[in-house]
Amino acid sequence: MPVEEFVAGWISGAVGLVLGHPFDTVKLLGFFKGMSFPIASIAVVNSVLFGVYSNALLLLTATSHQERRAQPPSYMHIFLAGCTGGFLQAYFLAPFDLIKVRLQNQTEPRAQPGSPQPRYHGPMHCAASIFQEEGPRGLFRGAWALTLRDTPTLGIYFITYEGLCHQYTPEGQNPSSATVLVAGGFAGIASWVTATPLDVIKSRMQMDGLRRKVYRGVLDCMVSSVRQEGLGVFFRGLTINSARAFPVNAVTFLSYEYLLRWWG
Ligand SMILES: C[N+](C)(C)CCCC[C@H](N)C(=O)O
């Protein structure tokens, strides 16, 4: 099984992540505070995504990464491989994402003197507390919503990327850096725009159960969110998600492509 894609996925994800971190922590005070936990998580998650995607394409089309420029796979195969990558990475992402959401939702770090102590002191303490209070399965709270969010939208991610590269690159050649940046940026936007409705639901499921359980499942969460807040609830965070998605995924794809070319 070719492993370069796993490693390239890891490194390129980390590069994208450093750029996107200020958007992710816009609610907090220190912009680059706490980078080590997200770097560790992207190492696992992005390498699973790109590694599975590329190996799924290898299974479906019997072409390696290098051969795919000359013999481009069909969009159906690209979509299926992207969905497979998205589906599998969701299970690796689930605990990391849960911890991120729980930590970002504590407003206490900015606390005034005299206000209550934050519930979680950091990522490791958060993981340990969830494990103790909610059991090992607690670490996968919201994983189903996350899977529903990521499976189709990562298919869309790779279709957009490959489609735009194909459109702006002469037959059989590698796409230019500018093309990779723009295609990667729009792939990120297309994927995040379509993922935002379930992203809202996913985060609510992840916060559920902290004090008492409110939702019976993904559908119940959707229905009660719409009832209380209207359809607009599905577009919460759309602007910030898209603004973050362009630079993050532009540099993710650029470094991914260059690492693979460099390794031959
Ligand atoms: C599928 N969904 C849009 C949710 C995620 C896309 C992941 C791409 C990249 N790691 C990023 O954080 O933008």
mmCIF file of C-alpha atoms and ligand atoms in Angstrom:
data_model
loop_
_atom_site.group_PDB
_atom_site.id
_atom_site.type_symbol
_atom_site.label_atom_id
_atom_site.label_comp_id
_atom_site.label_asym_id
_atom_site.label_seq_id
_atom_site.Cartn_x
_atom_site.Cartn_y
_atom_site.Cartn_z
ATOM 1 C CA MET A 1 0.000 0.000 0.000
ATOM 2 C CA PRO A 2 1.548 3.352 -1.000
ATOM 3 C CA VAL A 3 2.260 5.354 2.136
ATOM 4 C CA GLU A 4 3.560 8.654 0.695
ATOM 5 C CA GLU A 5 -0.003 9.957 0.493
ATOM 6 C CA PHE A 6 -0.514 9.340 4.219
ATOM 7 C CA VAL A 7 2.615 11.290 5.102
ATOM 8 C CA ALA A 8 1.904 14.052 2.571
ATOM 9 C CA GLY A 9 -1.639 14.288 3.944
ATOM 10 C CA TRP A 10 -0.304 14.704 7.437
ATOM 11 C CA ILE A 11 2.240 17.421 6.631
ATOM 12 C CA SER A 12 -0.022 19.353 4.281
ATOM 13 C CA GLY A 13 -2.838 19.239 6.823
ATOM 14 C CA ALA A 14 -0.524 20.689 9.456
ATOM 15 C CA VAL A 15 0.492 23.538 7.153
ATOM 16 C CA GLY A 16 -3.150 24.360 6.432
ATOM 17 C CA LEU A 17 -3.980 24.106 10.082
ATOM 18 C CA VAL A 18 -1.443 26.677 11.246
ATOM 19 C CA LEU A 19 -3.017 29.121 8.816
ATOM 20 C CA GLY A 20 -6.570 28.307 9.882
ATOM 21 C CA HIS A 21 -5.982 28.291 13.614
ATOM 22 C CA PRO A 22 -6.764 31.996 14.176
ATOM 23 C CA PHE A 23 -10.199 31.433 12.594
ATOM 24 C CA ASP A 24 -10.792 28.385 14.760
ATOM 25 C CA THR A 25 -9.962 30.188 17.984
ATOM 26 C CA VAL A 26 -11.482 33.509 17.120
ATOM 27 C CA LYS A 27 -13.532 33.181 20.306
ATOM 28 C CA LEU A 28 -10.398 32.976 22.426
ATOM 29 C CA LEU A 29 -7.833 35.597 23.302
ATOM 30 C CA GLY A 30 -4.484 34.134 22.224
ATOM 31 C CA PHE A 31 -4.574 33.419 18.505
ATOM 32 C CA PHE A 32 -1.900 30.743 18.323
ATOM 33 C CA LYS A 33 -2.520 29.466 21.827
ATOM 34 C CA GLY A 34 -2.695 25.699 22.041
ATOM 35 C CA MET A 35 -1.378 24.584 18.651
ATOM 36 C CA SER A 36 0.093 21.260 19.747
ATOM 37 C CA PHE A 37 -3.213 19.480 20.241
ATOM 38 C CA PRO A 38 -4.611 20.470 16.818
ATOM 39 C CA ILE A 39 -1.294 19.525 15.149
ATOM 40 C CA ALA A 40 -1.419 16.076 16.728
ATOM 41 C CA SER A 41 -5.004 15.620 15.639
ATOM 42 C CA ILE A 42 -4.479 16.774 12.043
ATOM 43 C CA ALA A 43 -1.486 14.441 11.769
ATOM 44 C CA VAL A 44 -3.818 11.518 12.275
ATOM 45 C CA VAL A 45 -6.922 12.811 10.565
ATOM 46 C CA ASN A 46 -5.514 14.337 7.380
ATOM 47 C CA SER A 47 -3.197 11.424 6.768
ATOM 48 C CA VAL A 48 -6.156 9.044 7.031
ATOM 49 C CA LEU A 49 -8.184 11.254 4.672
ATOM 50 C CA PHE A 50 -5.558 11.649 1.938
ATOM 51 C CA GLY A 51 -4.100 8.180 2.409
ATOM 52 C CA VAL A 52 -7.467 6.425 2.193
ATOM 53 C CA TYR A 53 -8.581 8.650 -0.694
ATOM 54 C CA SER A 54 -5.522 7.849 -2.756
ATOM 55 C CA ASN A 55 -5.532 4.145 -1.956
ATOM 56 C CA ALA A 56 -9.273 3.913 -2.696
ATOM 57 C CA LEU A 57 -8.590 5.465 -6.110
ATOM 58 C CA LEU A 58 -5.816 2.958 -6.621
ATOM 59 C CA LEU A 59 -8.286 0.133 -5.927
ATOM 60 C CA LEU A 60 -11.004 1.632 -8.127
ATOM 61 C CA THR A 61 -8.891 2.697 -11.094
ATOM 62 C CA ALA A 62 -5.632 0.737 -10.766
ATOM 63 C CA THR A 63 -3.625 3.958 -11.236
ATOM 64 C CA SER A 64 -1.092 5.443 -8.827
ATOM 65 C CA HIS A 65 -0.875 9.114 -7.955
ATOM 66 C CA GLN A 66 1.785 9.688 -10.646
ATOM 67 C CA GLU A 67 -0.213 7.937 -13.364
ATOM 68 C CA ARG A 68 -3.421 9.826 -12.630
ATOM 69 C CA ARG A 69 -2.371 13.000 -14.500
ATOM 70 C CA ALA A 70 -2.082 11.077 -17.759
ATOM 71 C CA GLN A 71 -5.112 8.869 -17.088
ATOM 72 C CA PRO A 72 -7.530 10.966 -15.026
ATOM 73 C CA PRO A 73 -10.063 8.909 -13.041
ATOM 74 C CA SER A 74 -13.797 9.474 -13.592
ATOM 75 C CA TYR A 75 -15.642 11.923 -11.334
ATOM 76 C CA MET A 76 -17.687 9.030 -9.983
ATOM 77 C CA HIS A 77 -14.511 7.299 -8.810
ATOM 78 C CA ILE A 78 -13.129 10.526 -7.351
ATOM 79 C CA PHE A 79 -16.377 11.095 -5.465
ATOM 80 C CA LEU A 80 -16.504 7.532 -4.132
ATOM 81 C CA ALA A 81 -12.866 7.632 -3.027
ATOM 82 C CA GLY A 82 -13.444 11.012 -1.337
ATOM 83 C CA CYS A 83 -16.514 9.682 0.486
ATOM 84 C CA THR A 84 -14.550 6.634 1.653
ATOM 85 C CA GLY A 85 -11.755 8.856 2.964
ATOM 86 C CA GLY A 86 -14.322 11.137 4.609
ATOM 87 C CA PHE A 87 -16.172 8.246 6.233
ATOM 88 C CA LEU A 88 -13.058 6.692 7.740
ATOM 89 C CA GLN A 89 -11.410 9.921 8.877
ATOM 90 C CA ALA A 90 -14.605 10.846 10.765
ATOM 91 C CA TYR A 91 -13.946 8.094 13.325
ATOM 92 C CA PHE A 92 -10.413 9.331 13.935
ATOM 93 C CA LEU A 93 -11.572 12.926 14.026
ATOM 94 C CA ALA A 94 -14.525 12.350 16.382
ATOM 95 C CA PRO A 95 -12.721 12.390 19.773
ATOM 96 C CA PHE A 96 -10.368 15.201 18.775
ATOM 97 C CA ASP A 97 -13.225 17.304 17.448
ATOM 98 C CA LEU A 98 -15.317 16.660 20.543
ATOM 99 C CA ILE A 99 -12.504 17.901 22.763
ATOM 100 C CA LYS A 100 -11.997 20.962 20.564
ATOM 101 C CA VAL A 101 -15.690 21.859 20.694
ATOM 102 C CA ARG A 102 -15.905 21.319 24.453
ATOM 103 C CA LEU A 103 -12.841 23.477 25.086
ATOM 104 C CA GLN A 104 -13.944 26.242 22.726
ATOM 105 C CA ASN A 105 -17.323 26.392 24.369
ATOM 106 C CA GLN A 106 -15.963 27.146 27.785
ATOM 107 C CA THR A 107 -16.031 30.855 28.203
ATOM 108 C CA GLU A 108 -14.253 30.701 31.550
ATOM 109 C CA PRO A 109 -10.661 31.221 30.281
ATOM 110 C CA ARG A 110 -11.482 34.897 30.017
ATOM 111 C CA ALA A 111 -12.886 34.775 33.518
ATOM 112 C CA GLN A 112 -12.995 37.694 35.859
ATOM 113 C CA PRO A 113 -11.650 37.188 39.374
ATOM 114 C CA GLY A 114 -14.182 35.307 41.445
ATOM 115 C CA SER A 115 -15.916 33.509 38.530
ATOM 116 C CA PRO A 116 -16.033 29.692 38.571
ATOM 117 C CA GLN A 117 -13.026 27.581 37.549
ATOM 118 C CA PRO A 118 -13.107 26.236 33.971
ATOM 119 C CA ARG A 119 -14.463 22.726 33.811
ATOM 120 C CA TYR A 120 -11.605 21.418 31.665
ATOM 121 C CA HIS A 121 -7.985 22.534 32.121
ATOM 122 C CA GLY A 122 -6.754 21.462 28.692
ATOM 123 C CA PRO A 123 -7.148 18.768 26.031
ATOM 124 C CA MET A 124 -5.776 15.862 28.082
ATOM 125 C CA HIS A 125 -7.791 16.788 31.135
ATOM 126 C CA CYS A 126 -10.865 17.206 28.929
ATOM 127 C CA ALA A 127 -10.370 13.731 27.406
ATOM 128 C CA ALA A 128 -9.853 12.148 30.822
ATOM 129 C CA SER A 129 -12.918 13.887 32.320
ATOM 130 C CA ILE A 130 -15.170 12.850 29.429
ATOM 131 C CA PHE A 131 -13.889 9.279 29.773
ATOM 132 C CA GLN A 132 -14.626 9.257 33.514
ATOM 133 C CA GLU A 133 -17.938 11.099 33.453
ATOM 134 C CA GLU A 134 -19.447 9.803 30.207
ATOM 135 C CA GLY A 135 -17.570 6.531 29.627
ATOM 136 C CA PRO A 136 -15.375 5.538 26.644
ATOM 137 C CA ARG A 137 -18.333 5.919 24.289
ATOM 138 C CA GLY A 138 -18.666 9.480 25.557
ATOM 139 C CA LEU A 139 -15.545 10.310 23.558
ATOM 140 C CA PHE A 140 -17.508 9.504 20.412
ATOM 141 C CA ARG A 141 -20.480 11.719 21.237
ATOM 142 C CA GLY A 142 -21.616 13.375 18.019
ATOM 143 C CA ALA A 143 -19.620 10.923 15.866
ATOM 144 C CA TRP A 144 -22.663 9.932 13.824
ATOM 145 C CA ALA A 145 -23.475 13.550 12.965
ATOM 146 C CA LEU A 146 -19.810 14.047 12.134
ATOM 147 C CA THR A 147 -19.848 11.049 9.789
ATOM 148 C CA LEU A 148 -22.977 12.348 8.070
ATOM 149 C CA ARG A 149 -21.302 15.751 7.753
ATOM 150 C CA ASP A 150 -18.027 14.482 6.332
ATOM 151 C CA THR A 151 -18.826 11.515 4.067
ATOM 152 C CA PRO A 152 -20.548 13.317 1.177
ATOM 153 C CA THR A 153 -18.815 16.645 1.694
ATOM 154 C CA LEU A 154 -15.336 15.181 1.355
ATOM 155 C CA GLY A 155 -16.489 13.559 -1.896
ATOM 156 C CA ILE A 156 -17.460 17.101 -2.978
ATOM 157 C CA TYR A 157 -14.070 18.345 -1.743
ATOM 158 C CA PHE A 158 -12.038 16.081 -4.026
ATOM 159 C CA ILE A 159 -14.407 16.435 -7.015
ATOM 160 C CA THR A 160 -14.123 20.226 -6.843
ATOM 161 C CA TYR A 161 -10.353 20.084 -6.496
ATOM 162 C CA GLU A 162 -9.773 17.610 -9.318
ATOM 163 C CA GLY A 163 -12.430 19.210 -11.542
ATOM 164 C CA LEU A 164 -10.910 22.695 -11.282
ATOM 165 C CA CYS A 165 -7.364 21.405 -11.749
ATOM 166 C CA HIS A 166 -8.459 19.465 -14.821
ATOM 167 C CA GLN A 167 -10.270 22.475 -16.277
ATOM 168 C CA TYR A 168 -7.264 24.801 -16.054
ATOM 169 C CA THR A 169 -4.411 22.403 -16.853
ATOM 170 C CA PRO A 170 -3.276 21.313 -20.337
ATOM 171 C CA GLU A 171 -3.713 17.547 -20.989
ATOM 172 C CA GLY A 172 -1.210 15.319 -19.221
ATOM 173 C CA GLN A 173 0.563 18.147 -17.376
ATOM 174 C CA ASN A 174 0.771 18.889 -13.676
ATOM 175 C CA PRO A 175 -1.402 21.800 -12.518
ATOM 176 C CA SER A 176 0.484 25.045 -11.820
ATOM 177 C CA SER A 177 0.879 26.322 -8.250
ATOM 178 C CA ALA A 178 -1.695 29.047 -8.881
ATOM 179 C CA THR A 179 -4.183 26.449 -10.144
ATOM 180 C CA VAL A 180 -3.567 24.191 -7.145
ATOM 181 C CA LEU A 181 -4.053 27.102 -4.734
ATOM 182 C CA VAL A 182 -7.284 28.266 -6.331
ATOM 183 C CA ALA A 183 -8.679 24.740 -6.829
ATOM 184 C CA GLY A 184 -7.764 23.812 -3.245
ATOM 185 C CA GLY A 185 -9.333 27.003 -1.905
ATOM 186 C CA PHE A 186 -12.594 26.445 -3.769
ATOM 187 C CA ALA A 187 -12.614 22.766 -2.808
ATOM 188 C CA GLY A 188 -12.486 23.897 0.821
ATOM 189 C CA ILE A 189 -15.299 26.385 0.309
ATOM 190 C CA ALA A 190 -17.534 23.919 -1.582
ATOM 191 C CA SER A 191 -16.984 21.323 1.107
ATOM 192 C CA TRP A 192 -17.602 23.680 4.029
ATOM 193 C CA VAL A 193 -20.673 25.312 2.482
ATOM 194 C CA THR A 194 -22.319 21.925 2.076
ATOM 195 C CA ALA A 195 -21.079 20.740 5.487
ATOM 196 C CA THR A 196 -22.270 23.715 7.514
ATOM 197 C CA PRO A 197 -25.862 22.559 8.245
ATOM 198 C CA LEU A 198 -24.645 19.290 9.752
ATOM 199 C CA ASP A 199 -21.714 21.050 11.380
ATOM 200 C CA VAL A 200 -24.172 23.056 13.484
ATOM 201 C CA ILE A 201 -26.052 19.897 14.467
ATOM 202 C CA LYS A 202 -22.824 18.007 15.157
ATOM 203 C CA SER A 203 -21.581 20.648 17.580
ATOM 204 C CA ARG A 204 -24.894 20.660 19.421
ATOM 205 C CA MET A 205 -24.789 16.881 19.780
ATOM 206 C CA GLN A 206 -21.240 17.151 21.123
ATOM 207 C CA MET A 207 -22.289 19.665 23.767
ATOM 208 C CA ASP A 208 -25.365 17.626 24.679
ATOM 209 C CA GLY A 209 -25.254 15.567 27.836
ATOM 210 C CA LEU A 210 -22.964 17.928 29.717
ATOM 211 C CA ARG A 211 -25.611 18.908 32.226
ATOM 212 C CA ARG A 212 -28.597 16.937 31.046
ATOM 213 C CA LYS A 213 -29.372 15.244 27.786
ATOM 214 C CA VAL A 214 -31.582 17.333 25.520
ATOM 215 C CA TYR A 215 -31.606 15.543 22.152
ATOM 216 C CA ARG A 216 -32.682 11.983 21.370
ATOM 217 C CA GLY A 217 -30.591 11.850 18.201
ATOM 218 C CA VAL A 218 -29.453 13.709 15.090
ATOM 219 C CA LEU A 219 -32.974 14.035 13.665
ATOM 220 C CA ASP A 220 -34.417 15.225 16.957
ATOM 221 C CA CYS A 221 -31.640 17.809 17.231
ATOM 222 C CA MET A 222 -32.387 19.056 13.692
ATOM 223 C CA VAL A 223 -36.119 19.280 14.268
ATOM 224 C CA SER A 224 -35.912 21.048 17.594
ATOM 225 C CA SER A 225 -33.209 23.451 16.373
ATOM 226 C CA VAL A 226 -35.357 24.450 13.374
ATOM 227 C CA ARG A 227 -38.467 24.759 15.533
ATOM 228 C CA GLN A 228 -36.760 27.067 17.967
ATOM 229 C CA GLU A 229 -34.542 29.091 15.655
ATOM 230 C CA GLY A 230 -35.905 28.704 12.126
ATOM 231 C CA LEU A 231 -34.123 27.398 9.026
ATOM 232 C CA GLY A 232 -31.390 29.999 9.405
ATOM 233 C CA VAL A 233 -29.883 27.807 12.097
ATOM 234 C CA PHE A 234 -28.383 25.627 9.361
ATOM 235 C CA PHE A 235 -26.290 28.525 8.093
ATOM 236 C CA ARG A 236 -24.682 29.486 11.372
ATOM 237 C CA GLY A 237 -20.990 30.042 10.877
ATOM 238 C CA LEU A 238 -21.215 29.788 7.081
ATOM 239 C CA THR A 239 -19.217 32.972 6.501
ATOM 240 C CA ILE A 240 -16.421 32.194 8.930
ATOM 241 C CA ASN A 241 -16.256 28.576 7.741
ATOM 242 C CA SER A 242 -15.847 29.704 4.139
ATOM 243 C CA ALA A 243 -13.355 32.451 4.968
ATOM 244 C CA ARG A 244 -11.256 29.912 6.838
ATOM 245 C CA ALA A 245 -11.688 27.198 4.220
ATOM 246 C CA PHE A 246 -10.074 29.057 1.321
ATOM 247 C CA PRO A 247 -6.562 29.717 2.710
ATOM 248 C CA VAL A 248 -6.444 26.487 4.748
ATOM 249 C CA ASN A 249 -7.244 24.220 1.836
ATOM 250 C CA ALA A 250 -5.266 26.229 -0.719
ATOM 251 C CA VAL A 251 -2.044 25.615 1.207
ATOM 252 C CA THR A 252 -3.064 22.084 2.203
ATOM 253 C CA PHE A 253 -3.359 21.023 -1.453
ATOM 254 C CA LEU A 254 -0.284 23.011 -2.502
ATOM 255 C CA SER A 255 1.947 21.326 0.059
ATOM 256 C CA TYR A 256 0.343 17.921 -0.616
ATOM 257 C CA GLU A 257 1.004 18.189 -4.357
ATOM 258 C CA TYR A 258 4.560 19.429 -3.880
ATOM 259 C CA LEU A 259 5.490 16.792 -1.317
ATOM 260 C CA LEU A 260 4.283 14.040 -3.637
ATOM 261 C CA ARG A 261 6.096 15.510 -6.658
ATOM 262 C CA TRP A 262 9.227 15.895 -4.604
ATOM 263 C CA TRP A 263 9.113 12.266 -3.503
ATOM 264 C CA GLY A 264 8.673 11.294 -7.161
HETATM 265 C C1 LIG B 1 -15.860 18.116 5.281
HETATM 266 N N1 LIG B 1 -15.477 19.337 5.995
HETATM 267 C C2 LIG B 1 -15.891 20.482 5.214
HETATM 268 C C3 LIG B 1 -16.235 19.371 7.224
HETATM 269 C C4 LIG B 1 -14.082 19.309 6.350
HETATM 270 C C5 LIG B 1 -13.101 19.498 5.235
HETATM 271 C C6 LIG B 1 -11.708 19.234 5.797
HETATM 272 C C7 LIG B 1 -10.655 19.979 5.087
HETATM 273 C C8 LIG B 1 -9.681 20.689 5.984
HETATM 274 N N2 LIG B 1 -9.011 19.823 6.905
HETATM 275 C C9 LIG B 1 -10.345 21.836 6.711
HETATM 276 O O1 LIG B 1 -10.323 21.839 7.930
HETATM 277 O O2 LIG B 1 -10.870 22.729 6.070
#
